[in-house]
mmCIF file of C-alpha atoms in Angstrom:
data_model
loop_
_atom_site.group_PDB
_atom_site.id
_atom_site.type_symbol
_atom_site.label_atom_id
_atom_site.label_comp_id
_atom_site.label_asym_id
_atom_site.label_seq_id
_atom_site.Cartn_x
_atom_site.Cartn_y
_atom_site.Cartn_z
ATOM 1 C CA UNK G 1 -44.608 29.088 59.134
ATOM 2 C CA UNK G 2 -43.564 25.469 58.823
ATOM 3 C CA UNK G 3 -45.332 23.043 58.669
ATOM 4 C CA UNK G 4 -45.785 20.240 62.453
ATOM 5 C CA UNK G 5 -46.196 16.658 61.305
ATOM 6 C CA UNK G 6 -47.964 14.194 63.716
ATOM 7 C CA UNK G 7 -45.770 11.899 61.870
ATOM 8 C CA UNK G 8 -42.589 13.095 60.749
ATOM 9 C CA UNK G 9 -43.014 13.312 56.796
ATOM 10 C CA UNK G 10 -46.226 12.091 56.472
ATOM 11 C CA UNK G 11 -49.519 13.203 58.805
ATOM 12 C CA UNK G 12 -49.467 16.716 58.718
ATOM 13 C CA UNK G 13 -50.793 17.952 61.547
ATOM 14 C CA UNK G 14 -54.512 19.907 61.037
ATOM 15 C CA UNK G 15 -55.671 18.062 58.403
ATOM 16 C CA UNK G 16 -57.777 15.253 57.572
ATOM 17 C CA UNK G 17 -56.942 11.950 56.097
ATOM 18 C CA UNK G 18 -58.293 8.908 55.565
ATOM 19 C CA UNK G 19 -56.839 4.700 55.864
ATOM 20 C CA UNK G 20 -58.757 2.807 53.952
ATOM 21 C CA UNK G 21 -59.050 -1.247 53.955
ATOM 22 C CA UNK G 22 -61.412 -4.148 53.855
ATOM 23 C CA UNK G 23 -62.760 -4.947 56.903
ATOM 24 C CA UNK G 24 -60.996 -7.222 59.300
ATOM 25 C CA UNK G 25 -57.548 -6.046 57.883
ATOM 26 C CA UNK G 26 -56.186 -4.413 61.245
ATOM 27 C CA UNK G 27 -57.174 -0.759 60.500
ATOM 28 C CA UNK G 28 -57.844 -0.360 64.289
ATOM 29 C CA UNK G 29 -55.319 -2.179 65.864
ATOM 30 C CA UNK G 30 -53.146 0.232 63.459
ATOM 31 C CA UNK G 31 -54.717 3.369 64.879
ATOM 32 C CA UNK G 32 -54.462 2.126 68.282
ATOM 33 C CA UNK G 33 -50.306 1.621 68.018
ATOM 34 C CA UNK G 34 -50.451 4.696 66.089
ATOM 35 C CA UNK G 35 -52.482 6.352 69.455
ATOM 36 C CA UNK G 36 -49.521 4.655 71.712
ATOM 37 C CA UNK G 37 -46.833 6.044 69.900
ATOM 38 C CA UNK G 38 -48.229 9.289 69.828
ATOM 39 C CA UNK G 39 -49.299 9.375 73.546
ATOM 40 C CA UNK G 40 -45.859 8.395 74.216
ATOM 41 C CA UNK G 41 -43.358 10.281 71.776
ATOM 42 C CA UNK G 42 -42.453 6.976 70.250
ATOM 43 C CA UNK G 43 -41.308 6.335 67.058
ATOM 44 C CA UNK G 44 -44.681 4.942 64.518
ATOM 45 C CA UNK G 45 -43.295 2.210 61.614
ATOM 46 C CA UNK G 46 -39.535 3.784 62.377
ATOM 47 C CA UNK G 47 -40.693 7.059 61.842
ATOM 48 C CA UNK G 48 -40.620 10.022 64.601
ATOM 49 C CA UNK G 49 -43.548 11.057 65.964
ATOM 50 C CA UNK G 50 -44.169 14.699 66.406
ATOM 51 C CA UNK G 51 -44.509 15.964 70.575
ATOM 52 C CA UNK G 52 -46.562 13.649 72.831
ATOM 53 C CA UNK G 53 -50.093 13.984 73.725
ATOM 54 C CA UNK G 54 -53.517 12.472 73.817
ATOM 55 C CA UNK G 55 -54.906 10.734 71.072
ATOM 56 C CA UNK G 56 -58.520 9.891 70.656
ATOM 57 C CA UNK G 57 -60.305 6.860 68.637
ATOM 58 C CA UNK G 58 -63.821 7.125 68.508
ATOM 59 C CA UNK G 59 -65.426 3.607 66.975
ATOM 60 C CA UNK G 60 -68.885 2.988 65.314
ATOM 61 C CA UNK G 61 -67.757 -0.574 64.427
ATOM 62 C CA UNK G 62 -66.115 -1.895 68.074
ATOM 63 C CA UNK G 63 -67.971 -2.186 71.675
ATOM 64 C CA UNK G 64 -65.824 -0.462 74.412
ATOM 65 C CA UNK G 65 -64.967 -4.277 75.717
ATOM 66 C CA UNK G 66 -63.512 -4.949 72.082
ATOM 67 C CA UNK G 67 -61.419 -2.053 71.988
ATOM 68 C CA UNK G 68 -59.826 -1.958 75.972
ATOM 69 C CA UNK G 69 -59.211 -5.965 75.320
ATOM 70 C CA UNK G 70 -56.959 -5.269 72.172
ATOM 71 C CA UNK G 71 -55.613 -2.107 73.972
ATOM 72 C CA UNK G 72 -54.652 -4.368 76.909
ATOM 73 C CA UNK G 73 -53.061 -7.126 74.658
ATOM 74 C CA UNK G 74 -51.151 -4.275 72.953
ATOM 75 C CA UNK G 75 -49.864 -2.650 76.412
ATOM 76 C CA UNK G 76 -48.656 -6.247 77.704
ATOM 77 C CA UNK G 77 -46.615 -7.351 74.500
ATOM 78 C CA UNK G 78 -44.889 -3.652 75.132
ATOM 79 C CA UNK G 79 -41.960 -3.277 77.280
ATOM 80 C CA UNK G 80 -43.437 0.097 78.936
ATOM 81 C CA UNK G 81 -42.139 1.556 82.245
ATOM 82 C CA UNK G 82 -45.155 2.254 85.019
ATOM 83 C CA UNK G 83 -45.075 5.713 83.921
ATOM 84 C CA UNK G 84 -45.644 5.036 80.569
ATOM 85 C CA UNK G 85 -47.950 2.558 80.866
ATOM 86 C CA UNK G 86 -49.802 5.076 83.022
ATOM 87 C CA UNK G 87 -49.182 8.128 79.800
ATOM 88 C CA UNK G 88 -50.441 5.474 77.537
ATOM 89 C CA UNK G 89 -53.798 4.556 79.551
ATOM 90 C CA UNK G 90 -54.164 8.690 80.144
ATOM 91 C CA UNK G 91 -53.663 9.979 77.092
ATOM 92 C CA UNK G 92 -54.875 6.991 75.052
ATOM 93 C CA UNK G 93 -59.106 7.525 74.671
ATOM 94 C CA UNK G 94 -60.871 4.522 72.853
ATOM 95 C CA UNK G 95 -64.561 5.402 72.462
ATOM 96 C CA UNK G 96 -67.023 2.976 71.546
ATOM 97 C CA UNK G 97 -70.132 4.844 69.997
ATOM 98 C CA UNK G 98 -71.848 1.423 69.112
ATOM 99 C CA UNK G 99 -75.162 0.994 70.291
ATOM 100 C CA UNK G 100 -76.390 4.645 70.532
ATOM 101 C CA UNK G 101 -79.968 5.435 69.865
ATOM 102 C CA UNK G 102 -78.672 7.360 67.196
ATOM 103 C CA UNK G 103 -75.254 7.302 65.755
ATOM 104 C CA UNK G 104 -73.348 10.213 65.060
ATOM 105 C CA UNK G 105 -72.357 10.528 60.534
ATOM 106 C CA UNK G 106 -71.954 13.429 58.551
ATOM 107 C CA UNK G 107 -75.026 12.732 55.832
ATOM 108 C CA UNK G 108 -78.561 11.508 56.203
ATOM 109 C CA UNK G 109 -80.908 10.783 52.869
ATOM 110 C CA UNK G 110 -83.400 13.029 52.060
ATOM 111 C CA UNK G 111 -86.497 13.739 49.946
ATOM 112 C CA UNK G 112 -83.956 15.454 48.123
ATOM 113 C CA UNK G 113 -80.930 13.838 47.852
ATOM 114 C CA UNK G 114 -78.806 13.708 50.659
ATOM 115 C CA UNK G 115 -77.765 16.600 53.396
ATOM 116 C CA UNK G 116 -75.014 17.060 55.767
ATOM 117 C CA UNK G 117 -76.056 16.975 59.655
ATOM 118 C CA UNK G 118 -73.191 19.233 60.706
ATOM 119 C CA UNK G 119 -72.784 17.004 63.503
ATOM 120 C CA UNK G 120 -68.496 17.241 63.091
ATOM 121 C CA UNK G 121 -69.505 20.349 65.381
ATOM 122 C CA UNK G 122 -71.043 18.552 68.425
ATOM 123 C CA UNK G 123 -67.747 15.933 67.998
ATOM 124 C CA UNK G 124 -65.850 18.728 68.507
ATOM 125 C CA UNK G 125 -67.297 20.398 70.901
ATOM 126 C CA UNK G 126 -67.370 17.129 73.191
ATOM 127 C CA UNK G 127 -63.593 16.751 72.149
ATOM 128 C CA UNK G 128 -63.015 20.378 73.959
ATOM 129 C CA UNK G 129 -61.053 20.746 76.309
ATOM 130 C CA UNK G 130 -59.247 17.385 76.681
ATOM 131 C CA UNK G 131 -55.829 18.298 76.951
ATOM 132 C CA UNK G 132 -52.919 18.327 74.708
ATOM 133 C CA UNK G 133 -55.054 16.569 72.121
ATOM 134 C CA UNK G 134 -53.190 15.730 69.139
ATOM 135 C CA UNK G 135 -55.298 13.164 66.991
ATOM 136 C CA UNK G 136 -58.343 12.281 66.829
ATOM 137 C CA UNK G 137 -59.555 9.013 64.137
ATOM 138 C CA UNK G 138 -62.864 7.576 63.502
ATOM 139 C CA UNK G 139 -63.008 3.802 62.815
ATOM 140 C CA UNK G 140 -64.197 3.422 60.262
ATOM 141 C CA UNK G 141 -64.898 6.442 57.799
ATOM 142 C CA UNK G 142 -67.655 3.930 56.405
ATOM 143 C CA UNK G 143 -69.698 4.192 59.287
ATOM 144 C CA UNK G 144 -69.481 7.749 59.993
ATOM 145 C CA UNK G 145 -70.376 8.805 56.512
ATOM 146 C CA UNK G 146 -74.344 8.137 57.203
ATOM 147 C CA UNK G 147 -74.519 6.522 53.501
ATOM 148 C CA UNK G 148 -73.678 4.384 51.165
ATOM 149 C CA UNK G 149 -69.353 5.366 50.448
ATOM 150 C CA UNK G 150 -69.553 4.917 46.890
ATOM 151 C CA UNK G 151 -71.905 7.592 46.599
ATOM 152 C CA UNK G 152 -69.950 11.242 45.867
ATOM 153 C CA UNK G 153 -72.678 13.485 47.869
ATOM 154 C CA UNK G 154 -72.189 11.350 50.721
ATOM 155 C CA UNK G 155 -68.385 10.798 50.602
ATOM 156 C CA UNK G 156 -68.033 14.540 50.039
ATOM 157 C CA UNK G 157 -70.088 15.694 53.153
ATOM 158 C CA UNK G 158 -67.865 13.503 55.371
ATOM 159 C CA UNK G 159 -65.062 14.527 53.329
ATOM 160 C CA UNK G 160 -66.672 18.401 54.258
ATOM 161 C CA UNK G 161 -67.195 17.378 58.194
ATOM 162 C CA UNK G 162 -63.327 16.059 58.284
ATOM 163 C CA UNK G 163 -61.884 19.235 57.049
ATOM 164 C CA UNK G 164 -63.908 21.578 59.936
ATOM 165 C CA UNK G 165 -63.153 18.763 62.570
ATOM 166 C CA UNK G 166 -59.155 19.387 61.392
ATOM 167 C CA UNK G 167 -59.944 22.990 62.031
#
């Protein structure tokens, strides 16, 4: 069969990927005009975007004020129609998972070593059913991971928990 891009040529869709920067570089205001150009068929960096739909950013690193301030800066410097500005704010989902009791990443240490929590599968399952999803990115990898990132049991269970969240 061949193969549907999220981004012609270069996000294939149903798989996992990762952007990685130092913090503070713009990784999430990226994300976010990558989100706006997918909810509305727009063209991302020049390049065409595969059919429109909703696109979901869940953060560990930004409060929900952080993220719907830069959203709204984004949506005024656009030149968007009321019915796109209404596609964008629908299909656009910025979640801020800061400040729960216990935050949702792929590893935890153990007596042992260090184990995956499997909890890609309750992400998923909360993701169900929101329609015509087409994306979904975590910001930032880092925090989701549940360890330290230069440590190869920890980067591959998150690297394990992308892959079934792709599924």
């Amino acid at each position: 069969p061949p193969v549907e891009f999220l981004l012609d040529g270069w996000l294939q869709r149903g798989l996992a990927g990762a952007l990685v920067a130092e913090g503070g570089t713009g990784k999430t205001v990226l994300m976010m005009q990558l989100a706006l150009c997918g909810a509305l068929g727009r063209p991302f960096l020049g390049l065409p975007m595969g059919r429109a739909g909703t696109f979901v950013l869940l953060s560990l690193d930004d409060s929900k004020e952080d993220l719907d301030g830069a959203f709204a800066d984004m949506l005024n410097a656009e030149k968007l129609t009321p019915d796109e500005e209404e596609a964008a704010r629908t299909r656009v989902r910025l979640i801020s998972l800061r400040g729960l009791e216990q935050a949702p990443v792929f590893s935890m240490p153990t007596a042992q070593g260090v184990e995956r929590t499997y909890v890609e599968y309750q992400i998923a399952e909360k993701l169900r059913g929101i329609p015509e999803l087409r994306c979904v990115m975590l910001d930032t990898l880092r925090m989701f991971s549940g360890g330290n990132s230069n440590d190869e049991r920890v980067i591959t269970c998150a690297t394990q928990a992308l892959i079934s969240l792709s599924d």
